[in-house]
Coordinates of C-alpha atoms in Angstrom, one line a residue:
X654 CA 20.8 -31.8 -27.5
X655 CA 22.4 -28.1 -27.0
X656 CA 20.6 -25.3 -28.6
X657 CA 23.8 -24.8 -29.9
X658 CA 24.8 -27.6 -31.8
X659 CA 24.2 -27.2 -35.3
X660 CA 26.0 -29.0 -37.8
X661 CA 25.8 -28.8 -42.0
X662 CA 25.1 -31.9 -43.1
X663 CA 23.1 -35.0 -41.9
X664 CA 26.1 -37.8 -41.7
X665 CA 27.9 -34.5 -39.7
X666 CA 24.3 -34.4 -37.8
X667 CA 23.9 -37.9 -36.8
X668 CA 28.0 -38.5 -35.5
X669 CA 27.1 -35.3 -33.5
X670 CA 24.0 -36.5 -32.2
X671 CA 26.2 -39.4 -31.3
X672 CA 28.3 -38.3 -29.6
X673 CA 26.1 -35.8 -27.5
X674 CA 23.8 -38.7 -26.2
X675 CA 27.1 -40.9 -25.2
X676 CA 29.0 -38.0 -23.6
X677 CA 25.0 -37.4 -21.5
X678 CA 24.9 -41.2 -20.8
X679 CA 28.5 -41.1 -19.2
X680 CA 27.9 -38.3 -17.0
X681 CA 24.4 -36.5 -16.0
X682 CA 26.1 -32.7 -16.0
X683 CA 26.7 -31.1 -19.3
X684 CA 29.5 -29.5 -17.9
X685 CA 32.1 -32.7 -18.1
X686 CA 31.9 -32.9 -21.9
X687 CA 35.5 -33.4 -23.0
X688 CA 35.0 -31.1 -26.2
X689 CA 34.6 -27.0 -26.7
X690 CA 31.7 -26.6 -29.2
X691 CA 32.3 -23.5 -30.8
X692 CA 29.8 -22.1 -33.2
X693 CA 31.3 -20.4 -36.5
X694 CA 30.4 -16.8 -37.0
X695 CA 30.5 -15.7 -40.8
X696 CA 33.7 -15.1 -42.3
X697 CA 35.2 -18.2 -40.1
X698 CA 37.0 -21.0 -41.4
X699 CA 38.8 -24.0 -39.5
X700 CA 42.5 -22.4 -40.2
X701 CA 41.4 -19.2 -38.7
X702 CA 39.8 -20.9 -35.6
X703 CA 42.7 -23.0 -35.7
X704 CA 45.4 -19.4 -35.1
X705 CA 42.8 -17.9 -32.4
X706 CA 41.5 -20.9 -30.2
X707 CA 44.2 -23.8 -30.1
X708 CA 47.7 -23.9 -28.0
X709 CA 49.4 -24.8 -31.6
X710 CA 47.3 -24.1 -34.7
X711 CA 49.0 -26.9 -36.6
X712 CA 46.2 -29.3 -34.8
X713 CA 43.2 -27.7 -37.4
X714 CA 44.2 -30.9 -39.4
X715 CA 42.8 -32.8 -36.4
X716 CA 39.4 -30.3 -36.0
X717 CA 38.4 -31.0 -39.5
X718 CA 39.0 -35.0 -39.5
X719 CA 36.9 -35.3 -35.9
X720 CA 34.1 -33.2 -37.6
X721 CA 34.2 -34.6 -40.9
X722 CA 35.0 -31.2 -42.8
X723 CA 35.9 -31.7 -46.2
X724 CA 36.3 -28.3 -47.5
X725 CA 36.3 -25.5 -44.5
X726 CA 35.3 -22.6 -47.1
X727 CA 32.3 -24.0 -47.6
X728 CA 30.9 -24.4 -43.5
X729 CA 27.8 -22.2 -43.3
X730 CA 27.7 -19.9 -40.1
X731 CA 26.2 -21.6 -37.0
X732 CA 28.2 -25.0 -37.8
X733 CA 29.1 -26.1 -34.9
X734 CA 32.7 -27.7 -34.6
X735 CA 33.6 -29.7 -31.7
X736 CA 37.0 -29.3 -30.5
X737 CA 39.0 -31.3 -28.0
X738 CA 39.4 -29.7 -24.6
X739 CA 43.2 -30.5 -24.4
X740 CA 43.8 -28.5 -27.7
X741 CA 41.9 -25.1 -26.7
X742 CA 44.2 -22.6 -25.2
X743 CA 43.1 -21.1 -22.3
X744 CA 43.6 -18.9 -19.3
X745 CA 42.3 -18.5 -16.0
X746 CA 39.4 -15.8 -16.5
X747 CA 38.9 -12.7 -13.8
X748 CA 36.3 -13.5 -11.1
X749 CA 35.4 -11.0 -8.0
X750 CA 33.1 -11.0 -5.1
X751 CA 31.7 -7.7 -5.7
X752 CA 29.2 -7.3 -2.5
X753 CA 28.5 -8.6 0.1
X754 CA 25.2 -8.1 2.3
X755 CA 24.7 -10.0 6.0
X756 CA 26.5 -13.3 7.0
X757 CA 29.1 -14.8 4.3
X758 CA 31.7 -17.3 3.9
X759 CA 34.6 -18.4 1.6
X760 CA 36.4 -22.2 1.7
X761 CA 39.3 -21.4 -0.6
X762 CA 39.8 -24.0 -3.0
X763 CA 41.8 -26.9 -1.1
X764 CA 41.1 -25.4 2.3
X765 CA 38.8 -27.3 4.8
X766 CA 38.7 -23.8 7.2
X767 CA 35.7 -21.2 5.9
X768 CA 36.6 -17.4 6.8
X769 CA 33.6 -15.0 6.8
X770 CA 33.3 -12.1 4.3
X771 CA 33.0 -8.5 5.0
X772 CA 33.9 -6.9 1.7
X773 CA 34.6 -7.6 -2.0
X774 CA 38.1 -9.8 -3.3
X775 CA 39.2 -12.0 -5.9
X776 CA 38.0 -15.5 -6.3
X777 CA 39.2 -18.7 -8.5
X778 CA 38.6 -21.9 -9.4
X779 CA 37.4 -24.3 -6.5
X780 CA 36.4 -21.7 -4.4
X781 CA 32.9 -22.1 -2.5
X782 CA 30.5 -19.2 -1.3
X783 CA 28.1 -19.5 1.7
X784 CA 25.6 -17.5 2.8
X785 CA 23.4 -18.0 5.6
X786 CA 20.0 -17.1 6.4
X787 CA 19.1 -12.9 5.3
X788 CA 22.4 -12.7 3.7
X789 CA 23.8 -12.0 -0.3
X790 CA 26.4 -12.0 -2.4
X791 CA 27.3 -10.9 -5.8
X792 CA 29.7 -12.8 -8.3
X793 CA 31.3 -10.8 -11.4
X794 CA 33.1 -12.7 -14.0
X795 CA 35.4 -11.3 -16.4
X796 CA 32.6 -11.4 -19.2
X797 CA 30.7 -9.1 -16.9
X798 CA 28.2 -12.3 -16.2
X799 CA 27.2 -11.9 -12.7
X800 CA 25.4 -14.2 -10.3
X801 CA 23.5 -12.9 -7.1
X802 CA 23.5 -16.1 -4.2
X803 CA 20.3 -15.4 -2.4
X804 CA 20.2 -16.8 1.5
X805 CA 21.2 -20.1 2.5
X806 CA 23.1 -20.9 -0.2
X807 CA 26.0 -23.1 -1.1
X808 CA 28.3 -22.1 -4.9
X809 CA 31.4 -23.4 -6.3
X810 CA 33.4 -21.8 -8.9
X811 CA 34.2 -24.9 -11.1
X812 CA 35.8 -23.3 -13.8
X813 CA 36.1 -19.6 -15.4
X814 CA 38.3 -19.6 -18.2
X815 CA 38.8 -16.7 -21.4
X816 CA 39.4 -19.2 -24.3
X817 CA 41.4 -17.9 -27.2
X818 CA 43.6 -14.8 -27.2
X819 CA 41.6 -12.2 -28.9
X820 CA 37.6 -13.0 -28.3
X821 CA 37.3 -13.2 -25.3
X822 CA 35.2 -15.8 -25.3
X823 CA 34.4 -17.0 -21.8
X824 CA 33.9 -20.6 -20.2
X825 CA 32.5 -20.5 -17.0
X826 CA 31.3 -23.1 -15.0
X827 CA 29.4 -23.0 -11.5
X828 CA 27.8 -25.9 -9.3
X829 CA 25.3 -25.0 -7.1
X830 CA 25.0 -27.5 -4.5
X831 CA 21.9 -26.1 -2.3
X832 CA 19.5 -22.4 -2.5
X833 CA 19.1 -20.2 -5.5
X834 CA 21.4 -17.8 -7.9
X835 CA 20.3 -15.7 -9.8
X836 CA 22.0 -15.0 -13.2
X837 CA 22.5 -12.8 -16.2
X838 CA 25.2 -13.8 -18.3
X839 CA 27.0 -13.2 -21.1
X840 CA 25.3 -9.4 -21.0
X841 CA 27.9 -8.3 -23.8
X842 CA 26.3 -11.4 -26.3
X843 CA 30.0 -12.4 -26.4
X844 CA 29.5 -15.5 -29.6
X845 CA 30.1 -18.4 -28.2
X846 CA 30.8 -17.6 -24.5
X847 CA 29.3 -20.0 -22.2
X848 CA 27.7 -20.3 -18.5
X849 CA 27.0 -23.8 -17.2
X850 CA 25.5 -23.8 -14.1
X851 CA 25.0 -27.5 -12.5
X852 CA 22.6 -28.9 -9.5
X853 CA 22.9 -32.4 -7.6
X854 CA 20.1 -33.1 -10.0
X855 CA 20.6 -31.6 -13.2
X856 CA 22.8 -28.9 -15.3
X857 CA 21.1 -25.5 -17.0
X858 CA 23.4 -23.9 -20.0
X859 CA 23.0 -20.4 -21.7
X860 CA 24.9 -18.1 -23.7
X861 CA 23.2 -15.2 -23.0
X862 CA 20.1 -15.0 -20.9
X863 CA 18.6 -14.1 -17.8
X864 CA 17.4 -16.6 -15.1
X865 CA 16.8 -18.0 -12.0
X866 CA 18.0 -21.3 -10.6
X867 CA 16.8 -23.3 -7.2
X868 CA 18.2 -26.3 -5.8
X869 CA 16.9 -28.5 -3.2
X870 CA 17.8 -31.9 -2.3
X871 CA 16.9 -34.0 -5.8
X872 CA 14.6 -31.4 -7.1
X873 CA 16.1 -28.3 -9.3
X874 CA 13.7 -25.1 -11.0
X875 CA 14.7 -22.8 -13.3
X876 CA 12.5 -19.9 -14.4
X877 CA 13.5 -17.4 -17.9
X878 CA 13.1 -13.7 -17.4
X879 CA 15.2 -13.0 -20.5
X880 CA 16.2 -15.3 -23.6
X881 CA 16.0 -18.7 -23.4
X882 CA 18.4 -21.6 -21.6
X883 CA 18.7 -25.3 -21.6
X884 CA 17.7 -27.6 -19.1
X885 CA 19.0 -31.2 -18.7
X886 CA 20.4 -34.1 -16.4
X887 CA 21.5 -37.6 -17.3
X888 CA 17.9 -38.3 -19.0
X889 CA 17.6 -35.3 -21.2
X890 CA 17.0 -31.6 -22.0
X891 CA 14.8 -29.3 -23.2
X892 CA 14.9 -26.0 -24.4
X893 CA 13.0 -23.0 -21.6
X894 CA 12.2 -19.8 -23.5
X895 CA 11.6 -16.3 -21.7
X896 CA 8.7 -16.5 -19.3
X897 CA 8.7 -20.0 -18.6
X898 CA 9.9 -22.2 -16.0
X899 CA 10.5 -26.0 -15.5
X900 CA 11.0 -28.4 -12.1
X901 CA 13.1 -31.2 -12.8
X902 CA 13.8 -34.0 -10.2
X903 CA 17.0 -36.4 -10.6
X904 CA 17.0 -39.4 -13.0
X905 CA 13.5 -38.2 -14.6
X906 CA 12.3 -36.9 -17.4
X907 CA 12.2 -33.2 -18.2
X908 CA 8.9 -32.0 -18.0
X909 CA 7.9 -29.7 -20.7
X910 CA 8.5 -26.1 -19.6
X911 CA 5.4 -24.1 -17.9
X912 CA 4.5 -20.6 -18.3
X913 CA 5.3 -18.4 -15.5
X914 CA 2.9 -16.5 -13.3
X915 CA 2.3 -12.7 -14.9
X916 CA 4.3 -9.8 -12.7
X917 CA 2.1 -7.9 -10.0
X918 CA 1.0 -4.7 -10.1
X919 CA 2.6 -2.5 -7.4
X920 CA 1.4 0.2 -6.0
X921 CA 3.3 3.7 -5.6
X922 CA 5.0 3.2 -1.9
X923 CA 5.8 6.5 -1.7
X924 CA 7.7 6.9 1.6
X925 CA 7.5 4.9 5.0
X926 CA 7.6 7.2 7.8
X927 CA 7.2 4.3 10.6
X928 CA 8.8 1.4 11.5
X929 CA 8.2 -2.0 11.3
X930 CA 5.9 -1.6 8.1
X931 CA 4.7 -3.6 5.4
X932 CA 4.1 -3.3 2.0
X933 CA 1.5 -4.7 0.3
X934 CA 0.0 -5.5 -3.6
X935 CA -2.6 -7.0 -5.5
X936 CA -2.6 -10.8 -6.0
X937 CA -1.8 -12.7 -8.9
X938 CA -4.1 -15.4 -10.4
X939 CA -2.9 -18.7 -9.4
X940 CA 0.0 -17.6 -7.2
X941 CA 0.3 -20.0 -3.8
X942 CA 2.9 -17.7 -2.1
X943 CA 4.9 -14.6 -2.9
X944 CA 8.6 -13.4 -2.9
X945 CA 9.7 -10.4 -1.7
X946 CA 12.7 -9.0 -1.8
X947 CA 14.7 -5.5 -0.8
X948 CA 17.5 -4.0 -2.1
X949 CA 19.2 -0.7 -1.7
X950 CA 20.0 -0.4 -5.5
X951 CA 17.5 -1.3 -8.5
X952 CA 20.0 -4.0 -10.0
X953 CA 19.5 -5.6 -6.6
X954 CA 23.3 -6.2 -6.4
X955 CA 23.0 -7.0 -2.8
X956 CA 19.3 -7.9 -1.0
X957 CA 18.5 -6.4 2.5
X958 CA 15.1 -8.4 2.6
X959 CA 14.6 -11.6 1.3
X960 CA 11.3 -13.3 2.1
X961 CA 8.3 -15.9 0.5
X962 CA 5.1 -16.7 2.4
X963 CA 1.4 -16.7 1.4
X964 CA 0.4 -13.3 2.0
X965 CA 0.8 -10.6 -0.5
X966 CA 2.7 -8.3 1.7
X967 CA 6.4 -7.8 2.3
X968 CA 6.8 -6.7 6.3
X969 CA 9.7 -4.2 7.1
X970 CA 11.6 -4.6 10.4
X971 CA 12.9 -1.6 12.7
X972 CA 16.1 -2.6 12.1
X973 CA 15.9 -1.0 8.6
X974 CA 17.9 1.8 7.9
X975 CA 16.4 5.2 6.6
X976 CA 17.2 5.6 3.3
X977 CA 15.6 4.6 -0.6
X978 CA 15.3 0.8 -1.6
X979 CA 13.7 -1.3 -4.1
X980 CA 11.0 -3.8 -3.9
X981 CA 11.1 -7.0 -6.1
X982 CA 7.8 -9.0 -5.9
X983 CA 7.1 -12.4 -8.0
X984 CA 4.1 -15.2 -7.3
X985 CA 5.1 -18.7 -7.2
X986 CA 2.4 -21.2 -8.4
X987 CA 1.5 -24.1 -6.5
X988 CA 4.3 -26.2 -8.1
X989 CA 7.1 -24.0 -6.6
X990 CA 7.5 -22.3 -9.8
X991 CA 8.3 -18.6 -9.4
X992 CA 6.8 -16.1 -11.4
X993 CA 7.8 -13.1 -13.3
X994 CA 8.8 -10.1 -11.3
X995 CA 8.2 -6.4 -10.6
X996 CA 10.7 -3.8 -9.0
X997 CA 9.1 -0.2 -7.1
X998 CA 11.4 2.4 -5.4
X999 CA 10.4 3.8 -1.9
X1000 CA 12.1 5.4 0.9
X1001 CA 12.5 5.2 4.6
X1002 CA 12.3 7.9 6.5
X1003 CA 11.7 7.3 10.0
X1004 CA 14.3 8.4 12.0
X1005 CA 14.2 9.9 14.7
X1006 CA 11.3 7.4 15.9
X1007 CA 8.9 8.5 18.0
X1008 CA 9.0 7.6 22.4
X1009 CA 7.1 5.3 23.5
X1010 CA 3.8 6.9 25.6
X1011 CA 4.0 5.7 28.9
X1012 CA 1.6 7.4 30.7
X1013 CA -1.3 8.3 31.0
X1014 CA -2.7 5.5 28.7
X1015 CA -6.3 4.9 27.3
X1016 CA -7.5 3.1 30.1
X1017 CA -5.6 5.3 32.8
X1018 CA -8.4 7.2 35.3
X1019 CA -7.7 11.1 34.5
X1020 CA -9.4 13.9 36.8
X1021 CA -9.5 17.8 35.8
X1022 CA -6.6 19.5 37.2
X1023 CA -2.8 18.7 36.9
X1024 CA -2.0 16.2 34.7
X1025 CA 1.4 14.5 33.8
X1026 CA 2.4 13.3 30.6
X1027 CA 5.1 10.4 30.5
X1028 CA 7.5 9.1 27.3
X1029 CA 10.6 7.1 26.6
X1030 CA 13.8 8.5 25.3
X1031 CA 14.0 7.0 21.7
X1032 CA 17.7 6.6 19.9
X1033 CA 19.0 9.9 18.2
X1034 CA 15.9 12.0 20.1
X1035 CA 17.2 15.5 21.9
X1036 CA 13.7 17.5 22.1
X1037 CA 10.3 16.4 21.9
X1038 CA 7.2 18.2 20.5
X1039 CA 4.1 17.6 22.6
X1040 CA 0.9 18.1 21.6
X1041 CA -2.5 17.7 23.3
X1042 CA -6.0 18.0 20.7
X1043 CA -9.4 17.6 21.2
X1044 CA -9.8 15.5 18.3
X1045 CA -7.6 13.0 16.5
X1046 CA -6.6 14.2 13.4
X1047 CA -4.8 17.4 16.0
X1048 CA -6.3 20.0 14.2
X1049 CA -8.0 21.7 17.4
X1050 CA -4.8 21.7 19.3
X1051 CA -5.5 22.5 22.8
X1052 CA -1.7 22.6 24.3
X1053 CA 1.8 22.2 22.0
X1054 CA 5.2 22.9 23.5
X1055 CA 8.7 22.0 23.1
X1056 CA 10.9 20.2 26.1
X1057 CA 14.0 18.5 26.3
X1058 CA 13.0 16.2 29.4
X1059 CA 10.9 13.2 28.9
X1060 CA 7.9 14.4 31.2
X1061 CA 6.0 17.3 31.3
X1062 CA 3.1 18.3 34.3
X1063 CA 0.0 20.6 32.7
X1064 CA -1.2 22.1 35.8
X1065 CA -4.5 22.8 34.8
X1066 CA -6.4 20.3 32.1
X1067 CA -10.0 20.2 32.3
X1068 CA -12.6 17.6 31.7
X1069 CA -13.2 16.5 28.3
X1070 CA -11.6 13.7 25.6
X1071 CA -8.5 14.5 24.5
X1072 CA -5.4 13.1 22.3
X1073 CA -2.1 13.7 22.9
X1074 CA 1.2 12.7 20.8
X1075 CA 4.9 13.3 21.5
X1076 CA 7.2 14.1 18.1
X1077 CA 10.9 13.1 18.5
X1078 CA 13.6 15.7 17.1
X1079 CA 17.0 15.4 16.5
X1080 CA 19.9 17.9 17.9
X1081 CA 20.2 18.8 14.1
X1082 CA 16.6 19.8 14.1
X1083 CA 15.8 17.0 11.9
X1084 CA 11.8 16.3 12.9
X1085 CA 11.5 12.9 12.8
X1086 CA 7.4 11.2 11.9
X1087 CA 4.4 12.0 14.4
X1088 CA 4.2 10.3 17.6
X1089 CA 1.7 8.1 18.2
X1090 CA -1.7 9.3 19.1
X1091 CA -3.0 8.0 22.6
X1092 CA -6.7 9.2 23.1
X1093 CA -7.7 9.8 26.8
X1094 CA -10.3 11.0 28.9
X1095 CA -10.7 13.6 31.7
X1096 CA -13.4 13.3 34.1
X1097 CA -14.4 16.2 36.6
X1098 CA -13.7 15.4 40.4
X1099 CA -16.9 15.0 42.4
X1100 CA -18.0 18.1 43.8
X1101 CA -17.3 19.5 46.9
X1102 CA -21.0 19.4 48.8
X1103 CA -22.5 22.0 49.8
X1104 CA -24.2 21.5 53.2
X1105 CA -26.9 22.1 54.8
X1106 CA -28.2 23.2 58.4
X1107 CA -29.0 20.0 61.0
X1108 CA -32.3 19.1 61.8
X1109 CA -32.1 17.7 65.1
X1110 CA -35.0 15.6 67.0
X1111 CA -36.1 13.8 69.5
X1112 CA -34.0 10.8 68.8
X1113 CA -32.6 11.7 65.5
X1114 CA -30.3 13.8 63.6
X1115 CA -31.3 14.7 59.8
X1116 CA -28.4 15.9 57.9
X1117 CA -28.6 17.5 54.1
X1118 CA -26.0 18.3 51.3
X1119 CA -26.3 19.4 47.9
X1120 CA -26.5 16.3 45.3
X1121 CA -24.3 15.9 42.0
X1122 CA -25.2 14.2 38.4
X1123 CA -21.3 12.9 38.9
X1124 CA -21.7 11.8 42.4
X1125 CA -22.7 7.7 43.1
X1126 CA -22.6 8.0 46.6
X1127 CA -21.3 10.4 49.9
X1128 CA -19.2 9.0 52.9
X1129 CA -20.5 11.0 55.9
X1130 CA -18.3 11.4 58.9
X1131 CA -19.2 12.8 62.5
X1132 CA -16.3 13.5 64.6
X1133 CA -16.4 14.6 68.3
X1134 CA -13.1 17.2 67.1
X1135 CA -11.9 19.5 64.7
X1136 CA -9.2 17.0 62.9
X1137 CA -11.4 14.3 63.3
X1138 CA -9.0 11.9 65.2
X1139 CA -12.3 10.8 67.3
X1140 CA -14.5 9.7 64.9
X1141 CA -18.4 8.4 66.2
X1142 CA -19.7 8.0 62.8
X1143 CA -18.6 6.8 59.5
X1144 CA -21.0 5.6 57.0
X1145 CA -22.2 5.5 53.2
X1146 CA -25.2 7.0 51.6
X1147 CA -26.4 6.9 48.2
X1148 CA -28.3 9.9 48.4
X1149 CA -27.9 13.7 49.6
X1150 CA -29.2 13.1 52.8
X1151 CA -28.8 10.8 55.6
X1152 CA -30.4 10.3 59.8
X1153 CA -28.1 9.4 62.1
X1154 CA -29.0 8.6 66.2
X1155 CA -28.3 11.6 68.2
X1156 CA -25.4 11.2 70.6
X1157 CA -24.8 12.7 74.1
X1158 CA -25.4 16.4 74.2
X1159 CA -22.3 18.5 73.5
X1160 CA -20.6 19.8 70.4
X1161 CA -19.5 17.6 67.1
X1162 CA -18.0 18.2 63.7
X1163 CA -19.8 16.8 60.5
X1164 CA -18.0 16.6 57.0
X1165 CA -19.1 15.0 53.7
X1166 CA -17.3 14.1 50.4
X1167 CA -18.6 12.4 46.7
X1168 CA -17.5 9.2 45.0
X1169 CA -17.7 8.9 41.5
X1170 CA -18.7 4.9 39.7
X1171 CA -14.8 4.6 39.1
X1172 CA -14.8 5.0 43.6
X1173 CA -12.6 8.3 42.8
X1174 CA -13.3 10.9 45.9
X1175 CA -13.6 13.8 45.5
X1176 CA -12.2 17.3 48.1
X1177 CA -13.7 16.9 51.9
X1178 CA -16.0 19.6 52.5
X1179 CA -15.0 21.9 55.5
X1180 CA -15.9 20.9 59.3
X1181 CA -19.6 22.1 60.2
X1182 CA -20.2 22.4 63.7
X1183 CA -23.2 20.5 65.2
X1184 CA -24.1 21.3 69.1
X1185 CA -26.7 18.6 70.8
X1186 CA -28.2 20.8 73.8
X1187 CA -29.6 19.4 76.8
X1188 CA -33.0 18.9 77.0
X1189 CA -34.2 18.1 81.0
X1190 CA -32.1 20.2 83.3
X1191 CA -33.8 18.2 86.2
X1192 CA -31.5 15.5 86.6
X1193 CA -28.4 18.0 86.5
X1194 CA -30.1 20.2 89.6
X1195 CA -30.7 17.4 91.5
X1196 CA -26.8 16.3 91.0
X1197 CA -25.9 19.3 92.1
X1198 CA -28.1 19.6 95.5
X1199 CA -26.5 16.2 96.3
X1200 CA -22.8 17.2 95.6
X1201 CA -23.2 20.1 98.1
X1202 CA -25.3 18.3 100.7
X1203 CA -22.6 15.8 101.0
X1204 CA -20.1 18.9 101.0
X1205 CA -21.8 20.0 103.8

């Protein structure tokens, strides 16, 4: 029975009820009732009614026999009268597309062709809106009723009509075949002005409220942030006051309405310097999953974000432009019910972003002495502050300069841990958030040996350098020249020392260099001369008293 069905007597009652339960039982959608209920307001009377609402007032004879008036005068405010639809006088009422956010499409009334949407028009009756997946759009009616179609979802405008010529009392009429809208009407409390809006499964009427309504498949839900609304299909209906909700499935019973989950508290978000983000909040008691949603205006005319999952966070892509937005965050329960909502503001502000560091990285090898630094060339970025620190939080800065390229050598770093960060800036001079900080680590190079003199024995040479904590091992080389393209020894030691077997008497060049555990070498040192003598001059004078003899 309609909230708004009211009548002042009990035979007027009963034909009323009547007729309500046969008009349900021919059709499941409240919306194809052939009568206009109209409520009287005080100071109304059937002759009045009869000059304002029909196409020829001479039919108010007909109004009072169908609703069994006997003296109009007497009809107490909130008596409602039921009037024939053919005898209302009408007029198609003003309905525009006022914003459009993503992917949209229109299929004109009679048209089998959809054209996508960039901006606002008219619409009328028959028309059907589409959007797809992260896209909005907002419905105005002439009533100032308006209707936000959230992604993937299918409307028609059935009917929108201004009945009467000075109330401007509105009829409107909207079928939402698949996805949510979400709907404030009759925001002016215009008496009796109408909004129907129907499902595959059932039909939810108001004449001013606030709410939410879902379809899927069989199944419809409709959660009350403001007023109250009916609820109904071909079974029957049930009244759903502010801040509760009901799920209703096709050819069933409506379930008595269920209180909706309490709003969460959000945080101050303050502003987002980097990009992608996310946003995050307390839970709620007894919420399964959470909806998110974005806007660039607090009415959330249009949604930029539109998300439901079971964390509570809301995740912000890159693709976000800098600028301030609102939040919208509600828990749904584990029946799919979705709970009251709260709205925060914050702002993006993370343009220019920062480059990418491409070397040297964390795990990159680093040795004291030049060093060069590596980044991309983000969108929008024409300098770059860089910045090396010995600690993290940059506060012992240790190098900070301004280029335009994206490279820079430091000829000189020495060993140590440092951080290092590259800051984009716009032509403008418009500094955009601080680059990321990528820690690193310079080791000293090995030591250049210091070596000692030869010992040289009977069999053996012994050969000495200076040792070094950073050192793991030494590659010794003995050479028979200078530039060591004739090389008669090349071996490893692990210590500072090392014996090699003495070769032929004569002169050699020795030369030693460190390895560090990550097998870096460290700086050659410089040739050291080694001269084997001769030992027995015998056999050598005998050679020569034969060479001459045979001269001889």
């Amino acid at each position: 029975m309609s909230s708004f069905f009211r009548t002042v007597n009990r035979k007027a009652l009963s034909y009323s009820l009547t007729t309500a339960l046969l008009a349900a039982m021919s059709t499941p959608l409240h919306a194809e009732q052939e009568f206009w209920e109209y409520e009287m307001q005080p100071g109304d009377n059937v002759w009045k009614i009869a000059h304002e609402m029909l196409t020829d007032w001479r039919a108010w004879k007909e109004i009072t026999q169908l609703n069994n008036v006997s003296n109009d005068r007497l009809m107490a405010a909130g008596t409602t009268l039921r009037i024939p639809r053919s005898l209302v006088k009408t007029r198609n009422a003003e309905v525009d597309l006022l914003t459009v956010s993503g992917e949209v499409q229109i299929q004109r009334n009679g048209s089998s062709t959809r054209e996508a949407l960039t901006d606002s028009l008219a619409l009328a009756e028959g028309d059907r809106l589409l959007t797809s997946a992260n896209s909005s759009a907002l419905i105005e009616f002439e009533d100032k009723s308006k209707v936000l179609l959230t992604p993937d979802s299918e409307l028609v405008i059935k009917r929108s009509s201004v009945i009467g010529a000075q109330r401007k009392v509105i009829d409107i009429n909207v079928e939402l075949a698949e996805g949510e809208a979400e709907i404030r009407a009759n925001p002016n409390k215009t008496d009796n002005s109408r909004f129907i809006i129907e499902t595959p499964s059932a039909f939810a009427t108001t004449r001013g409220t606030v709410y939410r309504v879902r379809a899927a498949g069989d199944e419809t839900a409709a959660e009350v942030t403001q007023g109250k609304i009916e609820v109904g299909n071909a079974v029957g209906s049930r009244y759903i006051p502010q801040s509760y909700g009901v799920i209703t499935q096709k050819d069933a019973p409506i379930q008595p309405p269920k209180k909706l989950l309490d709003a969460p508290q959000l945080p101050a978000l303050g502003t987002v310097r980097y990009l992608p983000a996310k946003l995050q909040w307390d839970k709620i008691n007894g919420a399964v999953a959470y909806r998110s949603q974005v806007s660039e205006g607090e009415t959330f005319n249009s949604l930029v974000l539109d998300s439901i999952g079971p964390a509570n966070k809301a995740n912000l892509p890159v693709a976000l432009a800098d600028g301030v937005y609102w939040l919208r965050v509600r828990g749904a329960d584990s029946e799919g019910l979705q709970g009251n909502e709260r709205i925060a503001q914050f702002t993006i502000d993370a343009r220019p972003f920062p480059p990418v560091i491409q070397k040297p990285r964390t795990k990159d090898k680093l040795y004291s002495g030049p060093v060069d630094f590596i980044w991309t060339e983000p969108e929008g970025a024409d300098n770059y502050r860089f910045e090396l620190a010995a600690d993290e939080a940059f506060t012992k800065i240790v190098t900070t300069t301004t280029v335009s390229d994206t490279s820079l050598t430091l000829e000189q770093v020495q060993e140590g841990n440092y951080f290092w960060r590259v800051t984009s800036i716009t032509d403008e001079g418009k500094v955009g958030p601080a680059g990321y900080s990528t820690a690193i680590n310079v080791k000293p190079v090995p030591k250049t040996p210091e070596l000692a003199e030869p010992s040289i024995g009977e069999d053996q040479i012994s050969l000495a350098w200076q040792p070094d904590p950073n050192t793991q091992y030494f590659q010794l080389q003995i050479a028979s020249d200078k530039a060591f393209e004739n090389i008669i020894v090349d071996t490893r030691s692990d210590s500072a020392d090392a014996e090699i077997q003495k070769p032929e008497p004569g002169s050699y060049y020795m030369r030693v260099r460190g390895f560090d555990n990550d097998n870096y070498a460290g700086a050659w040192t410089s040739p050291q001369k080694i001269d084997v003598p001769i030992e027995n001059f015998l056999p050598m004078i005998l050679w020569g008293i034969f060479s001459v003899a045979i001269f001889l």
